[in-house]
Amino acid sequence: MAIIAPSLLAASFGSFKEEIVSAVDGGADWLHLDVMDGSFVPPITFGANIVECCRSVSPKIFRDVHLMIDSPEKHIDSFVSAGADLITVHQEATKHLHRLLGYIRSTGVKAGVAINPGTTAAAIRDVIELADLVLVMTVNPGWGGQKFIPTTLSKIREIHGWIKSGNLSTIIEVDGGITSETAPLCYEAGASAFVAGTSVFGSKDRKEAITKLRASITDKKS
């Protein structure tokens, strides 16, 4: 099953609650929250308070929190308390990845690990058994609206091979330049969760945008 996770990074913060509702009512499976600290990536976005806002506005929606921050281990507890259902940390951002993924899972929250386009899949090979999700960045993190990097497809295939051979339930998620044209390519390579920012919130009709994205993947299945 394809998981569609609109990224609130592309939403209008002037009407944030309405944007959350538009995505949920439009058929989103998850809400993707990109937390940026101005250090690991240049922009600064928001913190745990926005995760709490999402929980308040739409308690049942799955909250997919992507920490693009240095030393994420210092902030896990605040995001757990705010209502994160899954917390993804970057391989490049922490010295003790194995321990951190284990800690996230110990809180009862699902744990994800992300890798940037310049990071090889091999960098996470030894921790994949601890990851409920692997996020393959298909653009360089920091800004929405970037163009999809086709060479990331080979990493998706490699990681999918490990998951299959190890009989793991790990989900592969993709983030960056995901549209009805690129999502089927990622699905074919092994991804099953699709973060879409501009292609959803840049559309006047969020339901239509989500439906179109989901249909592009469904068409690939048939």
Short mmCIF file of C-alpha atoms in Angstrom, two decimals:
data_model
loop_
_atom_site.label_atom_id
_atom_site.label_comp_id
_atom_site.label_asym_id
_atom_site.label_seq_id
_atom_site.Cartn_x
_atom_site.Cartn_y
_atom_site.Cartn_z
CA MET A 1 0.00 0.00 0.00
CA ALA A 2 1.29 3.47 -0.89
CA ILE A 3 1.53 5.97 1.96
CA ILE A 4 1.05 9.60 0.94
CA ALA A 5 2.62 12.04 3.41
CA PRO A 6 2.12 15.72 2.51
CA SER A 7 4.94 17.87 3.87
CA LEU A 8 3.78 20.83 5.93
CA LEU A 9 7.00 22.62 4.96
CA ALA A 10 5.13 23.67 1.79
CA ALA A 11 1.95 24.72 3.61
CA SER A 12 0.90 28.29 4.29
CA PHE A 13 1.76 29.10 7.89
CA GLY A 14 -0.71 31.96 7.87
CA SER A 15 -3.53 29.42 7.84
CA PHE A 16 -1.75 26.45 9.32
CA LYS A 17 -4.70 24.71 10.93
CA GLU A 18 -6.71 24.96 7.73
CA GLU A 19 -3.78 23.51 5.78
CA ILE A 20 -3.61 20.50 8.10
CA VAL A 21 -7.34 19.91 7.67
CA SER A 22 -7.09 20.26 3.88
CA ALA A 23 -4.41 17.57 3.71
CA VAL A 24 -6.21 15.19 6.08
CA ASP A 25 -9.59 15.68 4.38
CA GLY A 26 -7.83 15.34 1.03
CA GLY A 27 -6.81 11.78 1.81
CA ALA A 28 -3.35 12.05 3.36
CA ASP A 29 -2.20 8.92 5.19
CA TRP A 30 0.48 10.74 7.20
CA LEU A 31 1.53 14.32 7.85
CA HIS A 32 5.25 14.90 7.31
CA LEU A 33 6.86 17.52 9.54
CA ASP A 34 10.30 18.80 8.53
CA VAL A 35 12.14 20.17 11.55
CA MET A 36 15.20 22.27 10.61
CA ASP A 37 17.64 23.98 12.95
CA GLY A 38 19.63 26.37 10.76
CA SER A 39 22.75 24.30 11.39
CA PHE A 40 22.39 20.85 9.85
CA VAL A 41 20.55 22.61 7.04
CA PRO A 42 20.49 26.39 6.47
CA PRO A 43 16.78 27.14 7.08
CA ILE A 44 15.01 27.21 10.44
CA THR A 45 11.46 25.89 10.43
CA PHE A 46 9.62 24.84 13.60
CA GLY A 47 9.85 22.67 16.69
CA ALA A 48 7.83 20.31 18.83
CA ASN A 49 5.06 22.87 19.31
CA ILE A 50 3.94 22.38 15.70
CA VAL A 51 3.79 18.62 16.19
CA GLU A 52 1.57 19.26 19.19
CA CYS A 53 -0.58 21.57 17.04
CA CYS A 54 -1.06 18.78 14.49
CA ARG A 55 -2.12 16.40 17.23
CA SER A 56 -4.61 18.96 18.52
CA VAL A 57 -6.11 19.72 15.10
CA SER A 58 -6.21 16.13 13.83
CA PRO A 59 -5.57 13.63 16.64
CA LYS A 60 -5.90 10.52 14.47
CA ILE A 61 -3.47 11.44 11.68
CA PHE A 62 -0.05 9.73 11.79
CA ARG A 63 2.64 12.33 12.56
CA ASP A 64 5.85 11.63 10.64
CA VAL A 65 8.56 13.84 12.17
CA HIS A 66 11.77 14.33 10.17
CA LEU A 67 14.56 15.86 12.26
CA MET A 68 17.02 17.73 10.04
CA ILE A 69 18.99 18.90 13.05
CA ASP A 70 22.40 18.39 14.61
CA SER A 71 22.59 16.22 17.73
CA PRO A 72 18.98 15.03 17.47
CA GLU A 73 19.44 12.88 20.57
CA LYS A 74 19.04 16.06 22.66
CA HIS A 75 15.48 16.61 21.43
CA ILE A 76 13.85 13.19 21.13
CA ASP A 77 11.91 13.41 24.39
CA SER A 78 10.26 16.73 23.49
CA PHE A 79 9.01 15.36 20.17
CA VAL A 80 7.76 12.18 21.80
CA SER A 81 5.84 14.26 24.32
CA ALA A 82 4.44 16.46 21.55
CA GLY A 83 2.86 13.47 19.84
CA ALA A 84 5.25 12.20 17.17
CA ASP A 85 4.32 8.76 15.88
CA LEU A 86 7.59 8.30 14.01
CA ILE A 87 10.86 10.19 14.45
CA THR A 88 13.46 10.08 11.69
CA VAL A 89 17.03 11.19 12.32
CA HIS A 90 19.86 11.65 9.84
CA GLN A 91 22.80 9.29 9.70
CA GLU A 92 24.97 12.35 9.09
CA ALA A 93 23.75 14.22 12.19
CA THR A 94 24.56 11.91 15.11
CA LYS A 95 27.63 10.04 16.34
CA HIS A 96 25.78 7.14 17.93
CA LEU A 97 23.10 6.16 15.43
CA HIS A 98 22.57 2.61 16.67
CA ARG A 99 22.01 3.76 20.24
CA LEU A 100 19.72 6.61 19.16
CA LEU A 101 17.44 4.42 17.05
CA GLY A 102 17.18 1.99 19.94
CA TYR A 103 16.28 4.82 22.31
CA ILE A 104 13.56 6.18 20.02
CA ARG A 105 11.96 2.74 19.82
CA SER A 106 12.18 2.35 23.60
CA THR A 107 9.83 5.34 23.97
CA GLY A 108 7.12 3.54 22.01
CA VAL A 109 7.61 5.72 18.93
CA LYS A 110 8.71 4.30 15.57
CA ALA A 111 12.29 5.08 14.53
CA GLY A 112 13.51 6.17 11.11
CA VAL A 113 16.92 6.85 9.63
CA ALA A 114 17.50 9.27 6.75
CA ILE A 115 20.36 9.61 4.29
CA ASN A 116 21.21 12.54 2.04
CA PRO A 117 21.87 12.18 -1.70
CA GLY A 118 25.63 12.27 -1.08
CA THR A 119 25.53 9.48 1.52
CA THR A 120 25.86 5.87 0.41
CA ALA A 121 23.32 3.25 1.37
CA ALA A 122 26.14 1.29 3.02
CA ALA A 123 26.27 3.93 5.76
CA ILE A 124 23.08 2.54 7.29
CA ARG A 125 23.51 -1.14 6.50
CA ASP A 126 24.41 -2.07 10.09
CA VAL A 127 21.40 -0.33 11.67
CA ILE A 128 18.63 -1.23 9.27
CA GLU A 129 17.26 -3.91 11.63
CA LEU A 130 16.58 -1.13 14.17
CA ALA A 131 14.80 1.13 11.68
CA ASP A 132 11.07 1.03 11.13
CA LEU A 133 11.65 3.36 8.19
CA VAL A 134 14.50 4.42 5.92
CA LEU A 135 14.12 7.86 4.38
CA VAL A 136 16.04 8.30 1.15
CA MET A 137 16.37 12.01 0.41
CA THR A 138 15.81 12.47 -3.30
CA VAL A 139 16.94 16.10 -3.13
CA ASN A 140 19.47 17.82 -0.91
CA PRO A 141 17.62 18.75 2.29
CA GLY A 142 16.71 22.29 3.20
CA TRP A 143 14.19 23.69 0.74
CA GLY A 144 11.03 22.57 -0.97
CA GLY A 145 10.46 22.73 -4.69
CA GLN A 146 13.77 21.15 -5.72
CA LYS A 147 14.23 18.84 -8.70
CA PHE A 148 14.29 15.08 -8.12
CA ILE A 149 17.78 13.48 -8.29
CA PRO A 150 17.47 10.32 -10.45
CA THR A 151 20.66 8.69 -9.13
CA THR A 152 18.95 8.17 -5.76
CA LEU A 153 16.87 5.39 -7.33
CA SER A 154 19.82 3.00 -7.18
CA LYS A 155 20.02 3.51 -3.39
CA ILE A 156 16.34 2.74 -3.02
CA ARG A 157 16.85 -0.51 -4.94
CA GLU A 158 19.86 -1.46 -2.81
CA ILE A 159 18.06 -0.82 0.47
CA HIS A 160 14.95 -2.62 -0.76
CA GLY A 161 17.15 -5.64 -1.51
CA TRP A 162 18.42 -5.71 2.08
CA ILE A 163 14.89 -5.46 3.45
CA LYS A 164 13.66 -8.27 1.25
CA SER A 165 16.61 -10.59 1.93
CA GLY A 166 16.37 -9.96 5.67
CA ASN A 167 12.59 -10.45 5.70
CA LEU A 168 12.24 -7.05 7.41
CA SER A 169 9.13 -4.88 7.66
CA THR A 170 11.10 -1.64 7.21
CA ILE A 171 9.37 0.98 5.05
CA ILE A 172 11.31 2.99 2.47
CA GLU A 173 10.20 6.62 2.27
CA VAL A 174 11.26 9.17 -0.34
CA ASP A 175 11.34 12.93 0.04
CA GLY A 176 12.12 15.59 -2.54
CA GLY A 177 10.70 16.36 -5.96
CA ILE A 178 7.99 13.73 -5.56
CA THR A 179 5.29 14.14 -8.20
CA SER A 180 3.02 11.89 -10.24
CA GLU A 181 5.97 11.51 -12.64
CA THR A 182 8.69 10.61 -10.10
CA ALA A 183 6.64 8.68 -7.52
CA PRO A 184 6.11 5.66 -9.83
CA LEU A 185 9.87 5.45 -10.42
CA CYS A 186 10.48 5.37 -6.67
CA TYR A 187 7.71 2.81 -6.15
CA GLU A 188 9.19 0.56 -8.80
CA ALA A 189 12.57 0.81 -7.03
CA GLY A 190 11.04 -0.25 -3.69
CA ALA A 191 9.64 2.83 -1.94
CA SER A 192 6.20 2.72 -0.36
CA ALA A 193 5.94 6.07 1.48
CA PHE A 194 5.96 9.32 -0.50
CA VAL A 195 6.54 12.77 0.95
CA ALA A 196 5.01 15.45 -1.24
CA GLY A 197 5.19 19.13 -0.39
CA THR A 198 4.91 21.46 -3.34
CA SER A 199 2.93 19.00 -5.46
CA VAL A 200 0.21 18.91 -2.78
CA PHE A 201 0.22 22.29 -1.05
CA GLY A 202 1.10 24.07 -4.28
CA SER A 203 -2.19 22.85 -5.70
CA LYS A 204 -5.46 24.64 -5.07
CA ASP A 205 -7.26 21.31 -4.78
CA ARG A 206 -5.33 19.20 -2.24
CA LYS A 207 -7.66 16.22 -2.61
CA GLU A 208 -7.17 16.19 -6.36
CA ALA A 209 -3.38 16.45 -5.95
CA ILE A 210 -3.24 13.57 -3.47
CA THR A 211 -5.58 11.46 -5.60
CA LYS A 212 -3.45 12.09 -8.69
CA LEU A 213 -0.26 11.14 -6.86
CA ARG A 214 -1.80 7.96 -5.45
CA ALA A 215 -3.24 7.02 -8.84
CA SER A 216 0.17 7.33 -10.49
CA ILE A 217 1.50 4.68 -8.12
CA THR A 218 -1.61 2.50 -8.42
CA ASP A 219 -1.26 2.59 -12.20
CA LYS A 220 2.32 1.37 -11.81
CA LYS A 221 1.11 -1.60 -9.74
CA SER A 222 -1.32 -2.76 -12.42
#
